[in-house]
């Protein structure tokens, strides 16, 4: 069992930056690939970024590539999402998730545990 708690969301102007954190409970954090997803009002949840168990592999949605960076610190049981050059279309609730697949996935159903989400609001 893994419990995930996101933090770091808030209000930012377009062009600004935020760093989201997701703290995981338990001793087996390094056994999970991690991912970030987001969901805007009236839209389906979509993949944002993923990282493999040891952090050697990362992958991104085309919409955020070059602006967002996912990273993890297994010693701190934490995964991060650095978001730069934010756009109004990035506004959503952001969720972190844990997958038992080694490299994770861009598909939500491959993730076993989810956090409660943190709101990111981008003003234009």
PDB file of C-alpha atoms in Angstrom:
ATOM      1  CA  UNK A   1       0.000   0.000   0.000  1.00  0.00           C
ATOM      2  CA  UNK A   2       1.263   3.445  -0.926  1.00  0.00           C
ATOM      3  CA  UNK A   3      -0.264   6.728   0.163  1.00  0.00           C
ATOM      4  CA  UNK A   4       0.505   9.791  -1.917  1.00  0.00           C
ATOM      5  CA  UNK A   5       0.138  13.419  -0.901  1.00  0.00           C
ATOM      6  CA  UNK A   6       0.645  16.219  -3.398  1.00  0.00           C
ATOM      7  CA  UNK A   7       1.613  19.782  -2.551  1.00  0.00           C
ATOM      8  CA  UNK A   8       2.891  22.908  -4.238  1.00  0.00           C
ATOM      9  CA  UNK A   9      -0.105  23.916  -6.287  1.00  0.00           C
ATOM     10  CA  UNK A  10      -1.370  27.470  -6.349  1.00  0.00           C
ATOM     11  CA  UNK A  11      -2.020  30.543  -8.429  1.00  0.00           C
ATOM     12  CA  UNK A  12       0.599  31.734 -10.896  1.00  0.00           C
ATOM     13  CA  UNK A  13       0.661  34.146 -13.804  1.00  0.00           C
ATOM     14  CA  UNK A  14       1.159  32.860 -17.320  1.00  0.00           C
ATOM     15  CA  UNK A  15       4.851  32.425 -17.963  1.00  0.00           C
ATOM     16  CA  UNK A  16       5.552  31.670 -14.340  1.00  0.00           C
ATOM     17  CA  UNK A  17       6.753  28.526 -12.601  1.00  0.00           C
ATOM     18  CA  UNK A  18       5.604  26.123  -9.935  1.00  0.00           C
ATOM     19  CA  UNK A  19       7.099  22.989  -8.448  1.00  0.00           C
ATOM     20  CA  UNK A  20       4.772  20.247  -7.368  1.00  0.00           C
ATOM     21  CA  UNK A  21       5.826  17.633  -4.852  1.00  0.00           C
ATOM     22  CA  UNK A  22       4.324  14.252  -4.089  1.00  0.00           C
ATOM     23  CA  UNK A  23       5.329  12.572  -0.867  1.00  0.00           C
ATOM     24  CA  UNK A  24       4.829   8.833  -0.579  1.00  0.00           C
ATOM     25  CA  UNK A  25       4.410   6.779   2.553  1.00  0.00           C
ATOM     26  CA  UNK A  26       5.982   3.398   3.051  1.00  0.00           C
ATOM     27  CA  UNK A  27       9.393   1.905   2.484  1.00  0.00           C
ATOM     28  CA  UNK A  28       8.819   0.668  -1.047  1.00  0.00           C
ATOM     29  CA  UNK A  29       8.719   3.955  -2.929  1.00  0.00           C
ATOM     30  CA  UNK A  30      11.590   2.877  -5.170  1.00  0.00           C
ATOM     31  CA  UNK A  31       9.532  -0.149  -6.232  1.00  0.00           C
ATOM     32  CA  UNK A  32       7.121   2.081  -8.121  1.00  0.00           C
ATOM     33  CA  UNK A  33       7.343   4.103 -11.259  1.00  0.00           C
ATOM     34  CA  UNK A  34       5.663   7.439 -10.759  1.00  0.00           C
ATOM     35  CA  UNK A  35       3.538   9.625 -12.936  1.00  0.00           C
ATOM     36  CA  UNK A  36       1.815  12.972 -12.973  1.00  0.00           C
ATOM     37  CA  UNK A  37      -1.623  13.418 -14.500  1.00  0.00           C
ATOM     38  CA  UNK A  38      -3.952  16.382 -14.659  1.00  0.00           C
ATOM     39  CA  UNK A  39      -7.637  16.987 -15.067  1.00  0.00           C
ATOM     40  CA  UNK A  40      -9.245  20.252 -16.098  1.00  0.00           C
ATOM     41  CA  UNK A  41     -12.954  20.951 -15.549  1.00  0.00           C
ATOM     42  CA  UNK A  42     -15.079  19.109 -18.075  1.00  0.00           C
ATOM     43  CA  UNK A  43     -12.125  17.194 -19.467  1.00  0.00           C
ATOM     44  CA  UNK A  44     -10.749  13.716 -19.018  1.00  0.00           C
ATOM     45  CA  UNK A  45      -7.720  13.048 -16.897  1.00  0.00           C
ATOM     46  CA  UNK A  46      -4.599  13.224 -19.040  1.00  0.00           C
ATOM     47  CA  UNK A  47      -1.026  12.069 -18.688  1.00  0.00           C
ATOM     48  CA  UNK A  48       1.600  14.731 -18.050  1.00  0.00           C
ATOM     49  CA  UNK A  49       4.900  13.039 -17.170  1.00  0.00           C
ATOM     50  CA  UNK A  50       6.321   9.756 -15.944  1.00  0.00           C
ATOM     51  CA  UNK A  51       9.530   8.494 -14.406  1.00  0.00           C
ATOM     52  CA  UNK A  52      10.894   4.995 -13.917  1.00  0.00           C
ATOM     53  CA  UNK A  53      11.628   3.417 -10.560  1.00  0.00           C
ATOM     54  CA  UNK A  54      15.196   4.624 -10.319  1.00  0.00           C
ATOM     55  CA  UNK A  55      14.678   7.804 -12.304  1.00  0.00           C
ATOM     56  CA  UNK A  56      16.723   6.748 -15.292  1.00  0.00           C
ATOM     57  CA  UNK A  57      13.863   7.091 -17.724  1.00  0.00           C
ATOM     58  CA  UNK A  58      11.476  10.016 -18.062  1.00  0.00           C
ATOM     59  CA  UNK A  59       8.778  10.781 -20.611  1.00  0.00           C
ATOM     60  CA  UNK A  60       6.327  13.571 -21.213  1.00  0.00           C
ATOM     61  CA  UNK A  61       3.159  14.517 -22.960  1.00  0.00           C
ATOM     62  CA  UNK A  62       3.871  16.557 -26.070  1.00  0.00           C
ATOM     63  CA  UNK A  63       1.969  19.486 -24.601  1.00  0.00           C
ATOM     64  CA  UNK A  64       4.466  19.909 -21.749  1.00  0.00           C
ATOM     65  CA  UNK A  65       7.698  18.680 -23.303  1.00  0.00           C
ATOM     66  CA  UNK A  66      10.464  21.219 -22.866  1.00  0.00           C
ATOM     67  CA  UNK A  67       8.562  23.101 -20.144  1.00  0.00           C
ATOM     68  CA  UNK A  68       7.993  20.510 -17.413  1.00  0.00           C
ATOM     69  CA  UNK A  69      10.531  18.274 -15.711  1.00  0.00           C
ATOM     70  CA  UNK A  70       9.768  15.233 -13.586  1.00  0.00           C
ATOM     71  CA  UNK A  71      12.289  13.990 -11.050  1.00  0.00           C
ATOM     72  CA  UNK A  72      12.374  11.841  -7.956  1.00  0.00           C
ATOM     73  CA  UNK A  73      14.356  11.456  -4.773  1.00  0.00           C
ATOM     74  CA  UNK A  74      13.995   7.900  -3.546  1.00  0.00           C
ATOM     75  CA  UNK A  75      15.773   8.717  -0.292  1.00  0.00           C
ATOM     76  CA  UNK A  76      13.027  11.232   0.454  1.00  0.00           C
ATOM     77  CA  UNK A  77      10.174   9.163  -1.003  1.00  0.00           C
ATOM     78  CA  UNK A  78       9.233  12.145  -3.140  1.00  0.00           C
ATOM     79  CA  UNK A  79       8.549  12.840  -6.796  1.00  0.00           C
ATOM     80  CA  UNK A  80       8.570  16.344  -8.220  1.00  0.00           C
ATOM     81  CA  UNK A  81       7.146  18.141 -11.196  1.00  0.00           C
ATOM     82  CA  UNK A  82       8.907  21.368 -12.105  1.00  0.00           C
ATOM     83  CA  UNK A  83       6.608  23.416 -14.308  1.00  0.00           C
ATOM     84  CA  UNK A  84       8.029  26.374 -16.217  1.00  0.00           C
ATOM     85  CA  UNK A  85       6.531  28.728 -18.784  1.00  0.00           C
ATOM     86  CA  UNK A  86       3.060  27.928 -17.543  1.00  0.00           C
ATOM     87  CA  UNK A  87       0.142  28.592 -19.837  1.00  0.00           C
ATOM     88  CA  UNK A  88      -3.557  29.059 -19.053  1.00  0.00           C
ATOM     89  CA  UNK A  89      -4.215  25.679 -20.652  1.00  0.00           C
ATOM     90  CA  UNK A  90      -2.044  24.052 -17.971  1.00  0.00           C
ATOM     91  CA  UNK A  91      -4.628  24.967 -15.370  1.00  0.00           C
ATOM     92  CA  UNK A  92      -5.996  21.779 -13.791  1.00  0.00           C
ATOM     93  CA  UNK A  93      -5.940  19.573 -10.755  1.00  0.00           C
ATOM     94  CA  UNK A  94      -2.645  17.691 -10.812  1.00  0.00           C
ATOM     95  CA  UNK A  95      -2.403  14.155  -9.468  1.00  0.00           C
ATOM     96  CA  UNK A  96       0.570  11.961  -8.778  1.00  0.00           C
ATOM     97  CA  UNK A  97       0.269   8.232  -9.160  1.00  0.00           C
ATOM     98  CA  UNK A  98       2.319   5.109  -8.518  1.00  0.00           C
ATOM     99  CA  UNK A  99       2.645   2.180 -10.913  1.00  0.00           C
ATOM    100  CA  UNK A 100       4.064  -1.262 -10.347  1.00  0.00           C
ATOM    101  CA  UNK A 101       5.401  -1.296 -13.875  1.00  0.00           C
ATOM    102  CA  UNK A 102       9.154  -0.696 -13.971  1.00  0.00           C
ATOM    103  CA  UNK A 103       9.019   2.307 -16.267  1.00  0.00           C
ATOM    104  CA  UNK A 104       5.448   3.310 -15.611  1.00  0.00           C
ATOM    105  CA  UNK A 105       3.032   4.226 -18.327  1.00  0.00           C
ATOM    106  CA  UNK A 106       1.175   7.100 -19.905  1.00  0.00           C
ATOM    107  CA  UNK A 107      -2.071   5.216 -19.311  1.00  0.00           C
ATOM    108  CA  UNK A 108      -3.958   5.962 -16.119  1.00  0.00           C
ATOM    109  CA  UNK A 109      -5.232   2.396 -15.673  1.00  0.00           C
ATOM    110  CA  UNK A 110      -1.654   1.173 -15.263  1.00  0.00           C
ATOM    111  CA  UNK A 111      -1.336   3.121 -12.022  1.00  0.00           C
ATOM    112  CA  UNK A 112      -2.287   1.486  -8.772  1.00  0.00           C
ATOM    113  CA  UNK A 113      -2.277   4.356  -6.301  1.00  0.00           C
ATOM    114  CA  UNK A 114      -3.318   7.981  -6.591  1.00  0.00           C
ATOM    115  CA  UNK A 115      -2.995  11.119  -4.548  1.00  0.00           C
ATOM    116  CA  UNK A 116      -5.830  13.499  -3.808  1.00  0.00           C
ATOM    117  CA  UNK A 117      -4.651  16.160  -6.227  1.00  0.00           C
ATOM    118  CA  UNK A 118      -3.433  19.747  -6.016  1.00  0.00           C
ATOM    119  CA  UNK A 119      -4.929  22.675  -7.897  1.00  0.00           C
ATOM    120  CA  UNK A 120      -2.829  24.675 -10.334  1.00  0.00           C
ATOM    121  CA  UNK A 121      -4.368  27.922 -11.521  1.00  0.00           C
ATOM    122  CA  UNK A 122      -2.721  29.970 -14.264  1.00  0.00           C
ATOM    123  CA  UNK A 123      -3.926  33.504 -14.853  1.00  0.00           C
ATOM    124  CA  UNK A 124      -3.524  35.125 -18.245  1.00  0.00           C
TER     125      UNK A 124
END
